[in-house]
């Protein structure tokens, strides 16, 4: 009979559940203590757990631990890499509230006489590693699925803060040495083979900011050394080769330090070092269990020799433990790092503690025979539950399709309804409302004295730091003008309390020069207002005056972002202003100014328009975004009004303000009106995302981005244009492991109706005729407008970043951390035929500079070549 069958019984059910949970919490005792070495010094990140389960904790930086223990008799296991494992019997009664158990661990003595595996002529470690590598794929797949509760704590500490970055950019006021970021989170993590994670953050705490949510993401810390390549986004673009990788013996040396008995297992301690100092590999120790040849624990690190950026050293420590189902699971792991770059210096760590596992072993994992008498549910005695794999049976096509579409949790039940398809992280709205009592109860790793003080100080100062006087004092310092914001990035005046800002463009954009207008004053003032729920709007008026053509022009643009979950926004822009024929602005006003005054090259081609434009952007469904635009403009020609230059070159003169094109005899046009509308659809199949309470963060997918663009020139209503244009493009970034990363973008398009259109309506391509490359993903030698088309075209760009795959092997160059890159750009139109650019280059020069050499070919004939310089991080 169902337990809850009416409204009354439902209330009764909920009350019983509530009191049952309260009773469980109330009866649990707190087990706490300190784990130290022989000298009495605390062992940071030692593992403490109840034998036969994964209930446990990890010590903090001072060696202290604590976690809840249910009444009963237990064996507490104390474990630390490189030390002898110890255990202690305890008894917890219903009346026990707190139990203190301290433990001193002795350094492990490894005996080489216990080794039973050897390989003639080599260190015995090679024989052990051959066995471990042979079993790598088995251990990688032995757990078909699991759920676990994961506690993550992150801390970053600044030791040194420069006054300016690179001697130019001012460091924000308020940034000083000390703890920069301290955060804790608790998540429910679900995993399913081959590499599918789902996470629900149920609690979040950030020191000094009760409104924000932790950046911690449990799935980001799930490094699996049974995989061949360990990805480290933002640290190393190629990733690191695991000591257990299929090809690991090409990269590692192994040395058996010794073996010892640990909880009934013979564990081999193996030292791993790189064969070549600068390969993307680890150094340190791994511990392999005899017989099963699995990881027992590891302590590995990488340094700048492995070409990591902004970090001196990263250390990874992992501890594994046996679990029901004849499998082992990760119990805890920690990442520590030392930061240094651009004058900043600091340290930090992230630790993750796993508990409350529910496991479904893979079908090939042998299981113990079922007991003769029914046993109590696994959850009653052990928080690690194991679902016995069902006997394989033949499935129908419909059943296979249904199983593929559904994500099955470890207990065989479909995933909870709070997960949506492709949602990999859900942050509960109430996750940052937890009080100190909650954290004291659930926190498995005690806070250090420094962390307690940071919480106390920053939380007590939060009200003060959010007050208007405090915000105004910081704004007063941060709003001081500097060379960087006046000449490079633009100046911003912020009122952080009111969440408003005023922005002025840099002087290099305010003052321009071109042959059409002469000296130009172009003043744009932006105003932006943000709301607490992340909605925002902006208004940007711009006034422009040309001192030679004596034209005063103005426009205003405004936008409103009102839905960060559906990513909806609206905008409008209108006025009387100048525009490049290619609205993407392939050449910036500043570069054109320099080339006009110094090189006597007027690449910038302008026309004037009086216009009004409306836009709307939104996400239709997950992965599918749409942009809509309606534009009405009156357009007319502009002509050169000056030939002034600082350096008058012989046999050279400025070209007319009329682009030269290979498809038409003249690009001149009469004054006319144009009503156009456009729709852009972008779709990424299988796109994953993160759900914050107030916004959605889109992530990547194994599939490329597909885009369909349609633009129509509408005849009638006073409009003189009449055409239809459509294009389709595919773009993606490819992670190729040690070989580097690639990106490509392929586009095809055509005008299938072209009753009436003008040159600015053509399909233009991003060319470049200067030594400066604003965008290495476009053409680098192509003329800006010569091959603009009103016909069919094919365009393709491919860039491959080798990420040091070649230069890291050259002793004199690898210390510079330069990285090689190759490019291919292709265009086909009726007038251009087959146009091809090939480029090779080096990036990360002085950390931020990239230099490439390109050669251009047309119909297999070399037509041009040249260097290009730009940003290349």
XYZ file of C-alpha atoms in Angstrom, residues 225-584:
360
model
C 45.006 9.663 -14.697
C 43.761 6.544 -16.446
C 43.162 8.796 -19.437
C 46.040 9.214 -21.861
C 46.011 13.004 -21.784
C 45.242 15.224 -18.796
C 43.625 18.442 -19.996
C 44.534 21.680 -18.226
C 42.667 24.542 -19.863
C 44.246 27.937 -19.256
C 47.441 26.365 -17.876
C 48.794 24.319 -20.755
C 47.164 24.297 -24.178
C 48.402 20.818 -25.111
C 47.604 19.031 -21.858
C 49.875 16.621 -19.977
C 50.674 12.985 -20.679
C 49.620 10.676 -17.856
C 52.250 8.320 -16.392
C 49.728 5.536 -17.181
C 49.140 6.589 -20.806
C 49.382 3.974 -23.524
C 52.523 5.666 -24.850
C 53.855 6.791 -21.466
C 57.116 4.843 -21.739
C 58.137 7.116 -24.618
C 58.033 10.067 -22.227
C 58.780 8.788 -18.700
C 61.529 7.133 -16.706
C 60.359 4.894 -13.870
C 62.194 3.936 -10.701
C 60.932 1.593 -8.027
C 61.631 3.222 -4.658
C 60.229 0.286 -2.731
C 57.098 -1.603 -1.686
C 55.126 -1.912 1.524
C 52.000 -3.528 2.919
C 49.032 -1.162 3.201
C 45.683 -2.429 4.498
C 46.394 -5.887 3.175
C 47.643 -4.631 -0.219
C 51.210 -4.634 -1.456
C 51.751 -1.089 -2.729
C 54.681 -0.129 -4.952
C 56.087 3.379 -4.744
C 57.352 4.441 -8.163
C 59.213 7.615 -8.966
C 58.342 9.102 -12.364
C 60.564 11.619 -14.154
C 60.578 12.993 -17.705
C 62.860 11.466 -20.310
C 63.073 14.920 -21.858
C 62.985 17.817 -19.454
C 60.571 19.992 -21.410
C 57.982 17.397 -22.468
C 54.413 17.964 -21.169
C 54.718 15.333 -18.432
C 54.643 15.055 -14.646
C 57.337 14.499 -12.041
C 56.787 12.856 -8.680
C 55.484 9.581 -7.270
C 52.670 7.198 -8.089
C 51.619 4.259 -5.927
C 50.485 1.057 -7.658
C 48.619 -1.826 -5.983
C 50.137 -5.251 -6.676
C 47.845 -7.713 -8.448
C 45.086 -5.305 -9.481
C 47.711 -2.844 -10.861
C 45.562 0.135 -10.018
C 46.374 3.557 -8.604
C 46.502 3.661 -4.840
C 47.519 7.343 -4.664
C 49.735 9.851 -6.427
C 51.728 12.990 -5.769
C 52.795 14.682 -9.011
C 53.814 18.130 -10.139
C 54.674 20.167 -13.231
C 56.817 23.292 -13.502
C 57.617 25.980 -16.053
C 59.750 23.395 -17.834
C 56.436 21.949 -19.043
C 55.578 25.304 -20.666
C 52.869 26.274 -18.228
C 51.896 29.948 -18.263
C 51.679 32.356 -15.293
C 52.235 29.473 -12.875
C 55.570 28.300 -11.488
C 54.500 24.935 -10.096
C 51.288 22.920 -9.997
C 51.069 19.921 -7.698
C 48.338 17.274 -7.857
C 47.659 14.860 -5.001
C 45.032 12.116 -5.179
C 43.914 9.403 -2.765
C 41.808 6.388 -3.797
C 39.877 3.934 -1.650
C 38.144 0.553 -2.200
C 34.381 0.695 -2.594
C 31.632 -1.932 -2.736
C 31.349 -3.498 -6.144
C 35.020 -4.525 -6.403
C 36.042 -1.083 -7.634
C 38.071 1.811 -6.259
C 36.941 5.434 -6.226
C 38.599 8.791 -5.801
C 38.256 9.930 -2.222
C 40.100 13.238 -2.245
C 42.352 15.352 -4.357
C 44.151 18.652 -4.074
C 45.772 21.104 -6.463
C 48.335 23.575 -5.164
C 49.970 26.208 -7.334
C 52.405 29.109 -7.247
C 51.470 32.070 -9.436
C 53.810 34.592 -10.986
C 53.334 36.928 -13.925
C 53.199 40.629 -14.858
C 54.526 41.552 -11.421
C 51.939 39.524 -9.489
C 53.017 36.724 -7.218
C 50.833 34.407 -5.193
C 49.878 30.906 -4.114
C 46.691 28.934 -3.900
C 44.974 25.592 -3.759
C 41.763 23.750 -4.546
C 40.775 20.637 -2.632
C 37.902 18.263 -3.270
C 36.546 15.620 -0.870
C 34.179 12.929 -2.210
C 31.617 11.124 -0.056
C 28.169 9.467 -0.132
C 28.993 7.490 -3.249
C 26.396 5.392 -5.043
C 28.146 3.214 -7.592
C 27.201 1.040 -10.524
C 30.165 -1.082 -11.605
C 30.590 -1.991 -15.250
C 29.131 -5.327 -16.312
C 32.599 -6.853 -16.826
C 33.680 -6.244 -13.222
C 33.446 -9.535 -11.245
C 31.116 -9.302 -8.238
C 30.984 -11.292 -5.019
C 28.149 -13.841 -4.771
C 24.954 -12.535 -3.221
C 24.496 -13.458 0.456
C 22.187 -16.361 1.301
C 20.000 -14.195 3.529
C 18.565 -10.850 2.564
C 20.783 -7.992 3.614
C 19.710 -4.576 4.787
C 19.784 -1.844 2.170
C 23.299 -0.686 1.441
C 22.473 2.858 2.428
C 21.550 1.821 5.955
C 25.080 0.687 6.857
C 27.203 2.203 4.168
C 26.783 5.466 2.315
C 28.462 3.860 -0.670
C 25.704 1.920 -2.385
C 26.320 -0.318 -5.341
C 23.755 -1.288 -7.927
C 24.386 -4.743 -9.270
C 24.563 -4.625 -13.060
C 21.646 -6.315 -14.720
C 22.247 -9.359 -16.868
C 22.662 -8.328 -20.482
C 19.673 -8.949 -22.717
C 18.910 -8.332 -26.321
C 17.265 -4.937 -26.852
C 14.969 -3.728 -29.543
C 15.925 -0.728 -31.654
C 13.341 1.383 -29.817
C 14.748 0.370 -26.436
C 18.295 1.193 -27.511
C 17.154 4.603 -28.754
C 15.291 5.318 -25.521
C 18.288 4.301 -23.404
C 20.569 6.508 -25.474
C 18.275 9.493 -25.075
C 17.875 9.060 -21.318
C 20.623 9.642 -18.794
C 20.442 6.823 -16.295
C 21.537 7.403 -12.743
C 23.565 4.735 -10.885
C 20.548 3.253 -9.163
C 18.841 2.629 -12.493
C 16.382 5.528 -12.159
C 16.302 8.376 -14.704
C 18.182 11.481 -13.644
C 16.277 13.878 -11.358
C 13.875 16.185 -13.146
C 15.764 19.309 -12.063
C 18.350 18.551 -14.745
C 17.552 19.687 -18.249
C 19.073 18.179 -21.324
C 22.693 19.305 -21.824
C 22.709 21.120 -18.484
C 25.991 20.154 -16.820
C 25.813 22.408 -13.768
C 22.762 23.697 -11.923
C 23.304 26.214 -9.134
C 20.397 26.252 -6.715
C 19.034 29.762 -6.025
C 19.186 29.165 -2.274
C 22.706 27.725 -2.307
C 24.292 30.923 -0.958
C 21.732 31.367 1.833
C 23.286 28.740 4.147
C 24.217 29.941 7.609
C 27.317 29.225 9.694
C 25.603 26.371 11.545
C 24.988 24.582 8.257
C 28.623 24.915 7.207
C 29.897 23.803 10.594
C 27.766 20.670 10.175
C 28.553 19.788 6.578
C 32.150 20.995 6.178
C 34.411 17.888 6.075
C 37.678 19.846 6.287
C 38.156 22.245 9.190
C 39.081 25.817 8.346
C 42.572 26.997 9.176
C 43.124 29.924 11.516
C 43.865 32.152 8.524
C 40.664 31.107 6.737
C 38.526 31.633 9.833
C 39.971 35.117 10.193
C 39.391 35.898 6.502
C 35.724 34.904 6.738
C 35.281 36.853 9.949
C 36.965 39.994 8.662
C 35.498 40.090 5.149
C 31.989 39.058 6.158
C 31.908 41.721 8.876
C 33.222 44.309 6.424
C 30.829 43.338 3.632
C 28.237 45.912 4.665
C 30.927 48.575 4.867
C 32.453 47.634 1.494
C 29.026 47.792 -0.125
C 28.275 51.191 1.373
C 28.342 54.335 -0.706
C 31.231 56.073 1.154
C 33.512 53.036 0.745
C 32.604 52.508 -2.919
C 33.102 56.212 -3.588
C 36.566 56.115 -2.018
C 37.634 53.239 -4.275
C 36.062 54.883 -7.321
C 37.989 58.069 -6.568
C 41.246 56.134 -6.890
C 40.234 53.939 -9.833
C 38.741 56.820 -11.818
C 42.026 58.697 -12.079
C 43.046 59.001 -15.752
C 46.154 57.178 -16.969
C 48.143 56.948 -20.181
C 46.650 53.510 -20.865
C 43.003 54.512 -20.772
C 43.546 57.865 -22.457
C 45.469 56.517 -25.440
C 44.673 52.784 -25.676
C 41.561 51.487 -23.970
C 39.505 54.603 -23.400
C 38.609 56.313 -20.143
C 35.839 55.073 -17.839
C 34.301 56.910 -14.949
C 32.488 54.440 -12.708
C 30.018 54.799 -9.882
C 30.142 51.279 -8.503
C 27.500 51.956 -5.844
C 24.942 53.029 -8.438
C 26.300 50.469 -10.950
C 26.744 53.117 -13.603
C 29.657 54.071 -15.821
C 30.561 56.721 -18.390
C 33.007 55.778 -21.116
C 34.988 57.985 -23.494
C 36.884 56.536 -26.434
C 40.710 56.838 -26.438
C 42.381 59.860 -27.979
C 43.582 57.690 -30.882
C 39.936 57.273 -31.891
C 38.681 60.728 -30.963
C 41.206 62.387 -33.270
C 41.423 60.847 -36.734
C 42.616 61.809 -40.163
C 41.460 60.696 -43.596
C 41.433 62.149 -47.110
C 37.638 62.522 -47.156
C 37.139 64.629 -44.034
C 40.675 65.765 -43.230
C 41.261 66.141 -39.517
C 38.303 64.563 -37.697
C 36.996 65.059 -34.174
C 34.967 61.956 -33.279
C 33.654 62.101 -29.733
C 31.659 59.177 -28.398
C 30.324 59.136 -24.848
C 28.857 55.925 -23.488
C 26.591 55.505 -20.493
C 25.830 52.104 -18.973
C 23.540 51.123 -16.131
C 23.571 47.663 -14.531
C 20.933 46.271 -12.180
C 21.368 43.831 -9.325
C 19.681 41.069 -11.343
C 22.280 41.620 -14.134
C 19.937 43.422 -16.513
C 21.604 46.388 -18.143
C 21.107 49.122 -20.674
C 23.504 51.440 -22.479
C 23.234 54.672 -24.462
C 26.070 55.916 -26.669
C 25.766 59.241 -28.504
C 28.561 60.198 -30.923
C 29.335 63.572 -32.515
C 31.717 63.824 -35.482
C 33.099 66.837 -37.312
C 35.393 66.896 -40.361
C 37.474 70.065 -40.560
C 37.999 69.765 -44.336
C 34.553 68.791 -45.581
C 32.982 70.872 -42.777
C 30.332 68.237 -42.088
C 28.806 67.909 -38.615
C 27.379 64.444 -38.020
C 25.820 62.651 -35.088
C 24.332 59.316 -34.156
C 23.034 57.577 -31.062
C 23.021 53.865 -30.219
C 21.178 52.162 -27.376
C 20.745 48.579 -26.183
C 18.869 46.807 -23.411
C 19.808 43.330 -22.124
C 16.762 42.172 -20.217
C 16.974 38.378 -20.030
C 20.295 36.640 -19.365
C 18.688 33.202 -19.297
C 17.121 33.395 -22.762
C 19.897 35.847 -23.729
C 17.405 38.398 -25.025
C 18.290 41.960 -25.933
C 16.988 44.781 -28.097
C 18.749 47.746 -29.609
C 18.464 50.657 -31.961
C 20.867 53.001 -33.705
C 20.261 56.007 -35.867
C 21.447 59.379 -37.087
C 23.569 60.889 -39.836
C 27.029 59.395 -39.962
C 29.824 57.968 -42.100
C 30.393 54.263 -42.626
C 32.961 52.058 -44.311
C 31.634 50.157 -47.329
C 32.438 47.019 -45.356
C 30.438 47.515 -42.154
C 32.835 45.109 -40.352
